[in-house]
Amino acid sequence: MYGVREGWQREGFESHEGAVGVLLADGSEPGPVFFDLGSGSTFHESTSWWHYDGTFRRPTAVTMRGRCACGWRGATRYPIDWEKVREDDDPDAYDTSGPYAEWEAHLDEVAECAVTLPGDLVVLLGQVRERLDRMWLENDSARGYAAMLKACDGLEAIVAETGPEAARALAREHDEAMDAIAKALGATKKAARARLLHYEHLTWN
């Protein structure tokens, strides 16, 4: 994997954002590194793998692995050749395909556990999206934009009618079992909890 430093995402599973994680010589995972930006008490923090190079008293990572926002960590450790990193002088040029491939396999497992939409609903949603996209090409742009907004009103009304009931029923059925809800939604527990709260209190005027 070249050219993508971090922030790996897959459509439909955006909360499971992946990146390269690192390990120190003792096998521990270091915390964020901090940068003094020279503006008083303001510090920038980072967990980007190339910052763990041992310079400026930062910890030195010896291996990398895949990691995910949900807490998953890849099983395989890939040695970091810091001489090559410094020689290339570009983290994007360093091969991180191993960690990325393991994260992709993890996302495959997440997708398998998530509920799938009925095929006819997938088709309908695709048709709605395609039709809305075509409205950008209307000759009368003002009427086209107005029609798009009106269509969005209709979609929001449907969501406001069905979303809260679904969220409340799901919360009642699983009670405190957020793990099960997160798996069904293909989301992290944090994202699933936020989604439930969003739809439980959604209103439409």
PDB file of C-alpha atoms in Angstrom:
ATOM      1  CA  MET A   1       0.000   0.000   0.000  1.00  0.00           C
ATOM      2  CA  TYR A   2       1.635   3.205  -1.169  1.00  0.00           C
ATOM      3  CA  GLY A   3       0.443   6.790  -1.186  1.00  0.00           C
ATOM      4  CA  VAL A   4      -2.154   6.509   1.617  1.00  0.00           C
ATOM      5  CA  ARG A   5      -0.580   7.333   4.935  1.00  0.00           C
ATOM      6  CA  GLU A   6      -3.568   6.728   7.185  1.00  0.00           C
ATOM      7  CA  GLY A   7      -7.317   7.147   7.412  1.00  0.00           C
ATOM      8  CA  TRP A   8      -8.260   3.980   5.488  1.00  0.00           C
ATOM      9  CA  GLN A   9     -12.017   3.760   5.029  1.00  0.00           C
ATOM     10  CA  ARG A  10     -14.564   1.543   3.296  1.00  0.00           C
ATOM     11  CA  GLU A  11     -17.930   2.827   2.146  1.00  0.00           C
ATOM     12  CA  GLY A  12     -20.659   1.837   4.573  1.00  0.00           C
ATOM     13  CA  PHE A  13     -18.181   1.138   7.377  1.00  0.00           C
ATOM     14  CA  GLU A  14     -16.579   4.565   7.773  1.00  0.00           C
ATOM     15  CA  SER A  15     -16.362   4.411  11.578  1.00  0.00           C
ATOM     16  CA  HIS A  16     -13.984   1.448  11.261  1.00  0.00           C
ATOM     17  CA  GLU A  17     -11.222   3.761  10.100  1.00  0.00           C
ATOM     18  CA  GLY A  18      -7.918   1.990   9.758  1.00  0.00           C
ATOM     19  CA  ALA A  19      -4.290   3.071   9.892  1.00  0.00           C
ATOM     20  CA  VAL A  20      -0.788   1.790  10.517  1.00  0.00           C
ATOM     21  CA  GLY A  21      -0.118   1.081  14.173  1.00  0.00           C
ATOM     22  CA  VAL A  22       3.341   0.685  15.702  1.00  0.00           C
ATOM     23  CA  LEU A  23       5.001  -1.289  18.471  1.00  0.00           C
ATOM     24  CA  LEU A  24       8.118  -0.544  20.503  1.00  0.00           C
ATOM     25  CA  ALA A  25      10.953  -2.965  21.180  1.00  0.00           C
ATOM     26  CA  ASP A  26       9.248  -4.246  24.346  1.00  0.00           C
ATOM     27  CA  GLY A  27       6.077  -5.063  22.371  1.00  0.00           C
ATOM     28  CA  SER A  28       4.030  -2.202  23.797  1.00  0.00           C
ATOM     29  CA  GLU A  29       1.937   0.211  21.792  1.00  0.00           C
ATOM     30  CA  PRO A  30       3.017   3.804  22.447  1.00  0.00           C
ATOM     31  CA  GLY A  31       0.680   6.679  23.115  1.00  0.00           C
ATOM     32  CA  PRO A  32       0.472   9.764  20.901  1.00  0.00           C
ATOM     33  CA  VAL A  33       3.547  11.901  20.293  1.00  0.00           C
ATOM     34  CA  PHE A  34       3.238  15.603  21.020  1.00  0.00           C
ATOM     35  CA  PHE A  35       4.588  18.597  19.136  1.00  0.00           C
ATOM     36  CA  ASP A  36       5.159  22.018  20.637  1.00  0.00           C
ATOM     37  CA  LEU A  37       3.846  24.476  18.064  1.00  0.00           C
ATOM     38  CA  GLY A  38       5.454  27.379  19.871  1.00  0.00           C
ATOM     39  CA  SER A  39       2.173  28.981  20.855  1.00  0.00           C
ATOM     40  CA  GLY A  40       2.105  28.724  24.603  1.00  0.00           C
ATOM     41  CA  SER A  41       0.150  25.765  25.937  1.00  0.00           C
ATOM     42  CA  THR A  42      -0.963  24.531  22.512  1.00  0.00           C
ATOM     43  CA  PHE A  43       0.361  21.094  21.551  1.00  0.00           C
ATOM     44  CA  HIS A  44      -0.332  18.974  18.496  1.00  0.00           C
ATOM     45  CA  GLU A  45      -0.555  15.218  18.951  1.00  0.00           C
ATOM     46  CA  SER A  46      -0.166  12.454  16.416  1.00  0.00           C
ATOM     47  CA  THR A  47      -0.272   8.672  16.184  1.00  0.00           C
ATOM     48  CA  SER A  48       1.072   8.586  12.610  1.00  0.00           C
ATOM     49  CA  TRP A  49       3.599   5.777  12.373  1.00  0.00           C
ATOM     50  CA  TRP A  50       6.424   7.836  10.817  1.00  0.00           C
ATOM     51  CA  HIS A  51       6.573  10.130  13.836  1.00  0.00           C
ATOM     52  CA  TYR A  52       7.855   7.283  16.041  1.00  0.00           C
ATOM     53  CA  ASP A  53      11.352   7.550  14.591  1.00  0.00           C
ATOM     54  CA  GLY A  54      13.283   8.240  17.799  1.00  0.00           C
ATOM     55  CA  THR A  55      14.089  11.862  16.971  1.00  0.00           C
ATOM     56  CA  PHE A  56      13.440  14.701  19.419  1.00  0.00           C
ATOM     57  CA  ARG A  57      13.113  12.179  22.261  1.00  0.00           C
ATOM     58  CA  ARG A  58      10.194  10.441  20.607  1.00  0.00           C
ATOM     59  CA  PRO A  59       9.896   6.670  21.113  1.00  0.00           C
ATOM     60  CA  THR A  60      11.344   4.463  18.388  1.00  0.00           C
ATOM     61  CA  ALA A  61       8.953   1.991  16.797  1.00  0.00           C
ATOM     62  CA  VAL A  62      10.473  -1.263  15.599  1.00  0.00           C
ATOM     63  CA  THR A  63       7.469  -2.888  13.944  1.00  0.00           C
ATOM     64  CA  MET A  64       4.152  -1.876  12.388  1.00  0.00           C
ATOM     65  CA  ARG A  65       0.773  -3.578  12.146  1.00  0.00           C
ATOM     66  CA  GLY A  66      -2.757  -2.763  11.075  1.00  0.00           C
ATOM     67  CA  ARG A  67      -5.080  -1.039  13.511  1.00  0.00           C
ATOM     68  CA  CYS A  68      -8.712   0.001  13.505  1.00  0.00           C
ATOM     69  CA  ALA A  69     -10.739   2.604  15.369  1.00  0.00           C
ATOM     70  CA  CYS A  70     -12.795  -0.200  16.937  1.00  0.00           C
ATOM     71  CA  GLY A  71      -9.742  -1.434  18.859  1.00  0.00           C
ATOM     72  CA  TRP A  72      -8.780  -4.271  16.519  1.00  0.00           C
ATOM     73  CA  ARG A  73      -5.055  -4.831  15.970  1.00  0.00           C
ATOM     74  CA  GLY A  74      -3.401  -6.947  13.291  1.00  0.00           C
ATOM     75  CA  ALA A  75      -1.664 -10.150  14.347  1.00  0.00           C
ATOM     76  CA  THR A  76       1.349  -9.837  12.061  1.00  0.00           C
ATOM     77  CA  ARG A  77       4.211  -7.478  12.868  1.00  0.00           C
ATOM     78  CA  TYR A  78       6.168  -5.904  10.032  1.00  0.00           C
ATOM     79  CA  PRO A  79       9.695  -4.573  10.740  1.00  0.00           C
ATOM     80  CA  ILE A  80      10.279  -0.880  10.059  1.00  0.00           C
ATOM     81  CA  ASP A  81      13.427  -0.032   8.132  1.00  0.00           C
ATOM     82  CA  TRP A  82      14.082   3.502   9.343  1.00  0.00           C
ATOM     83  CA  GLU A  83      17.123   3.872   7.098  1.00  0.00           C
ATOM     84  CA  LYS A  84      14.894   3.355   4.073  1.00  0.00           C
ATOM     85  CA  VAL A  85      12.254   5.720   5.469  1.00  0.00           C
ATOM     86  CA  ARG A  86      14.855   8.453   5.908  1.00  0.00           C
ATOM     87  CA  GLU A  87      16.446   7.683   2.543  1.00  0.00           C
ATOM     88  CA  ASP A  88      13.136   8.049   0.714  1.00  0.00           C
ATOM     89  CA  ASP A  89      12.204  11.076   2.841  1.00  0.00           C
ATOM     90  CA  ASP A  90       8.553  10.351   2.103  1.00  0.00           C
ATOM     91  CA  PRO A  91       6.353   8.140   4.308  1.00  0.00           C
ATOM     92  CA  ASP A  92       4.006   7.618   1.360  1.00  0.00           C
ATOM     93  CA  ALA A  93       6.821   5.795  -0.460  1.00  0.00           C
ATOM     94  CA  TYR A  94       7.160   3.180   2.282  1.00  0.00           C
ATOM     95  CA  ASP A  95       5.360  -0.122   1.785  1.00  0.00           C
ATOM     96  CA  THR A  96       2.485  -0.519   4.269  1.00  0.00           C
ATOM     97  CA  SER A  97       0.588  -3.076   2.192  1.00  0.00           C
ATOM     98  CA  GLY A  98       0.869  -5.735   4.914  1.00  0.00           C
ATOM     99  CA  PRO A  99      -0.978  -3.784   7.614  1.00  0.00           C
ATOM    100  CA  TYR A 100      -3.487  -2.545   5.035  1.00  0.00           C
ATOM    101  CA  ALA A 101      -4.260  -6.075   3.807  1.00  0.00           C
ATOM    102  CA  GLU A 102      -4.905  -7.245   7.365  1.00  0.00           C
ATOM    103  CA  TRP A 103      -7.201  -4.285   8.006  1.00  0.00           C
ATOM    104  CA  GLU A 104      -9.071  -5.132   4.781  1.00  0.00           C
ATOM    105  CA  ALA A 105      -9.538  -8.714   6.031  1.00  0.00           C
ATOM    106  CA  HIS A 106     -10.821  -7.328   9.334  1.00  0.00           C
ATOM    107  CA  LEU A 107     -13.338  -5.166   7.432  1.00  0.00           C
ATOM    108  CA  ASP A 108     -14.467  -8.251   5.509  1.00  0.00           C
ATOM    109  CA  GLU A 109     -15.303  -9.873   8.860  1.00  0.00           C
ATOM    110  CA  VAL A 110     -17.115  -6.728  10.010  1.00  0.00           C
ATOM    111  CA  ALA A 111     -19.163  -6.730   6.803  1.00  0.00           C
ATOM    112  CA  GLU A 112     -20.083 -10.398   7.245  1.00  0.00           C
ATOM    113  CA  CYS A 113     -21.497  -9.700  10.720  1.00  0.00           C
ATOM    114  CA  ALA A 114     -23.475  -6.628   9.633  1.00  0.00           C
ATOM    115  CA  VAL A 115     -27.072  -6.815   8.470  1.00  0.00           C
ATOM    116  CA  THR A 116     -27.607  -6.554   4.727  1.00  0.00           C
ATOM    117  CA  LEU A 117     -30.336  -4.472   3.139  1.00  0.00           C
ATOM    118  CA  PRO A 118     -32.959  -6.278   1.048  1.00  0.00           C
ATOM    119  CA  GLY A 119     -31.991  -6.282  -2.603  1.00  0.00           C
ATOM    120  CA  ASP A 120     -35.057  -4.339  -3.751  1.00  0.00           C
ATOM    121  CA  LEU A 121     -34.326  -1.597  -1.193  1.00  0.00           C
ATOM    122  CA  VAL A 122     -30.732  -1.344  -2.383  1.00  0.00           C
ATOM    123  CA  VAL A 123     -32.022  -0.890  -5.928  1.00  0.00           C
ATOM    124  CA  LEU A 124     -34.529   1.762  -4.854  1.00  0.00           C
ATOM    125  CA  LEU A 125     -31.932   3.745  -2.931  1.00  0.00           C
ATOM    126  CA  GLY A 126     -29.612   3.615  -5.905  1.00  0.00           C
ATOM    127  CA  GLN A 127     -32.364   4.826  -8.203  1.00  0.00           C
ATOM    128  CA  VAL A 128     -33.185   7.738  -5.883  1.00  0.00           C
ATOM    129  CA  ARG A 129     -29.528   8.770  -5.729  1.00  0.00           C
ATOM    130  CA  GLU A 130     -29.154   8.514  -9.502  1.00  0.00           C
ATOM    131  CA  ARG A 131     -32.328  10.521 -10.146  1.00  0.00           C
ATOM    132  CA  LEU A 132     -31.244  13.259  -7.746  1.00  0.00           C
ATOM    133  CA  ASP A 133     -27.868  13.413  -9.471  1.00  0.00           C
ATOM    134  CA  ARG A 134     -29.589  13.917 -12.817  1.00  0.00           C
ATOM    135  CA  MET A 135     -31.430  16.933 -11.429  1.00  0.00           C
ATOM    136  CA  TRP A 136     -28.143  18.839 -11.508  1.00  0.00           C
ATOM    137  CA  LEU A 137     -28.433  18.739 -15.284  1.00  0.00           C
ATOM    138  CA  GLU A 138     -31.919  20.265 -15.508  1.00  0.00           C
ATOM    139  CA  ASN A 139     -32.200  23.079 -18.071  1.00  0.00           C
ATOM    140  CA  ASP A 140     -34.082  25.220 -15.584  1.00  0.00           C
ATOM    141  CA  SER A 141     -31.489  25.048 -12.782  1.00  0.00           C
ATOM    142  CA  ALA A 142     -33.607  26.987 -10.285  1.00  0.00           C
ATOM    143  CA  ARG A 143     -36.532  24.574 -10.621  1.00  0.00           C
ATOM    144  CA  GLY A 144     -34.129  21.642 -10.586  1.00  0.00           C
ATOM    145  CA  TYR A 145     -32.594  22.741  -7.289  1.00  0.00           C
ATOM    146  CA  ALA A 146     -36.036  23.387  -5.819  1.00  0.00           C
ATOM    147  CA  ALA A 147     -37.140  19.903  -6.865  1.00  0.00           C
ATOM    148  CA  MET A 148     -34.049  18.418  -5.223  1.00  0.00           C
ATOM    149  CA  LEU A 149     -34.852  20.165  -1.956  1.00  0.00           C
ATOM    150  CA  LYS A 150     -38.459  19.030  -2.143  1.00  0.00           C
ATOM    151  CA  ALA A 151     -37.288  15.465  -2.685  1.00  0.00           C
ATOM    152  CA  CYS A 152     -34.964  15.798   0.315  1.00  0.00           C
ATOM    153  CA  ASP A 153     -37.936  16.975   2.362  1.00  0.00           C
ATOM    154  CA  GLY A 154     -39.769  13.791   1.454  1.00  0.00           C
ATOM    155  CA  LEU A 155     -36.779  11.626   2.308  1.00  0.00           C
ATOM    156  CA  GLU A 156     -36.271  13.360   5.651  1.00  0.00           C
ATOM    157  CA  ALA A 157     -39.950  12.868   6.495  1.00  0.00           C
ATOM    158  CA  ILE A 158     -39.606   9.129   5.860  1.00  0.00           C
ATOM    159  CA  VAL A 159     -36.458   8.933   7.987  1.00  0.00           C
ATOM    160  CA  ALA A 160     -38.053  10.944  10.811  1.00  0.00           C
ATOM    161  CA  GLU A 161     -41.062   8.625  10.778  1.00  0.00           C
ATOM    162  CA  THR A 162     -39.212   5.303  10.749  1.00  0.00           C
ATOM    163  CA  GLY A 163     -35.829   6.096  12.316  1.00  0.00           C
ATOM    164  CA  PRO A 164     -36.890   6.859  15.897  1.00  0.00           C
ATOM    165  CA  GLU A 165     -39.138   3.802  16.153  1.00  0.00           C
ATOM    166  CA  ALA A 166     -36.432   1.526  14.787  1.00  0.00           C
ATOM    167  CA  ALA A 167     -33.798   2.999  17.109  1.00  0.00           C
ATOM    168  CA  ARG A 168     -35.991   2.710  20.212  1.00  0.00           C
ATOM    169  CA  ALA A 169     -37.042  -0.841  19.371  1.00  0.00           C
ATOM    170  CA  LEU A 170     -33.439  -1.856  18.762  1.00  0.00           C
ATOM    171  CA  ALA A 171     -32.333  -0.270  22.030  1.00  0.00           C
ATOM    172  CA  ARG A 172     -35.112  -2.040  23.965  1.00  0.00           C
ATOM    173  CA  GLU A 173     -34.439  -5.405  22.353  1.00  0.00           C
ATOM    174  CA  HIS A 174     -30.723  -5.410  23.021  1.00  0.00           C
ATOM    175  CA  ASP A 175     -30.834  -3.331  26.214  1.00  0.00           C
ATOM    176  CA  GLU A 176     -27.177  -2.779  27.117  1.00  0.00           C
ATOM    177  CA  ALA A 177     -25.757  -5.146  24.476  1.00  0.00           C
ATOM    178  CA  MET A 178     -24.082  -2.413  22.444  1.00  0.00           C
ATOM    179  CA  ASP A 179     -21.641  -4.953  21.018  1.00  0.00           C
ATOM    180  CA  ALA A 180     -24.487  -6.735  19.219  1.00  0.00           C
ATOM    181  CA  ILE A 181     -25.966  -3.478  17.921  1.00  0.00           C
ATOM    182  CA  ALA A 182     -22.578  -2.275  16.693  1.00  0.00           C
ATOM    183  CA  LYS A 183     -21.952  -5.550  14.862  1.00  0.00           C
ATOM    184  CA  ALA A 184     -25.376  -5.425  13.218  1.00  0.00           C
ATOM    185  CA  LEU A 185     -24.775  -1.867  12.043  1.00  0.00           C
ATOM    186  CA  GLY A 186     -21.209  -2.566  10.937  1.00  0.00           C
ATOM    187  CA  ALA A 187     -20.038   0.275  13.165  1.00  0.00           C
ATOM    188  CA  THR A 188     -17.831   0.814  16.181  1.00  0.00           C
ATOM    189  CA  LYS A 189     -19.597   0.889  19.545  1.00  0.00           C
ATOM    190  CA  LYS A 190     -19.046   4.627  19.790  1.00  0.00           C
ATOM    191  CA  ALA A 191     -20.529   5.242  16.346  1.00  0.00           C
ATOM    192  CA  ALA A 192     -23.438   2.852  16.984  1.00  0.00           C
ATOM    193  CA  ARG A 193     -24.308   4.590  20.245  1.00  0.00           C
ATOM    194  CA  ALA A 194     -24.204   7.984  18.532  1.00  0.00           C
ATOM    195  CA  ARG A 195     -26.402   6.703  15.697  1.00  0.00           C
ATOM    196  CA  LEU A 196     -28.999   5.350  18.124  1.00  0.00           C
ATOM    197  CA  LEU A 197     -29.132   8.616  20.035  1.00  0.00           C
ATOM    198  CA  HIS A 198     -29.401  10.580  16.789  1.00  0.00           C
ATOM    199  CA  TYR A 199     -32.382   8.619  15.512  1.00  0.00           C
ATOM    200  CA  GLU A 200     -34.106   8.178  18.871  1.00  0.00           C
ATOM    201  CA  HIS A 201     -34.482  11.946  19.188  1.00  0.00           C
ATOM    202  CA  LEU A 202     -34.993  12.776  15.522  1.00  0.00           C
ATOM    203  CA  THR A 203     -37.987  14.983  14.727  1.00  0.00           C
ATOM    204  CA  TRP A 204     -39.407  16.450  11.547  1.00  0.00           C
ATOM    205  CA  ASN A 205     -41.485  19.597  11.310  1.00  0.00           C
TER     206      ASN A 205
END
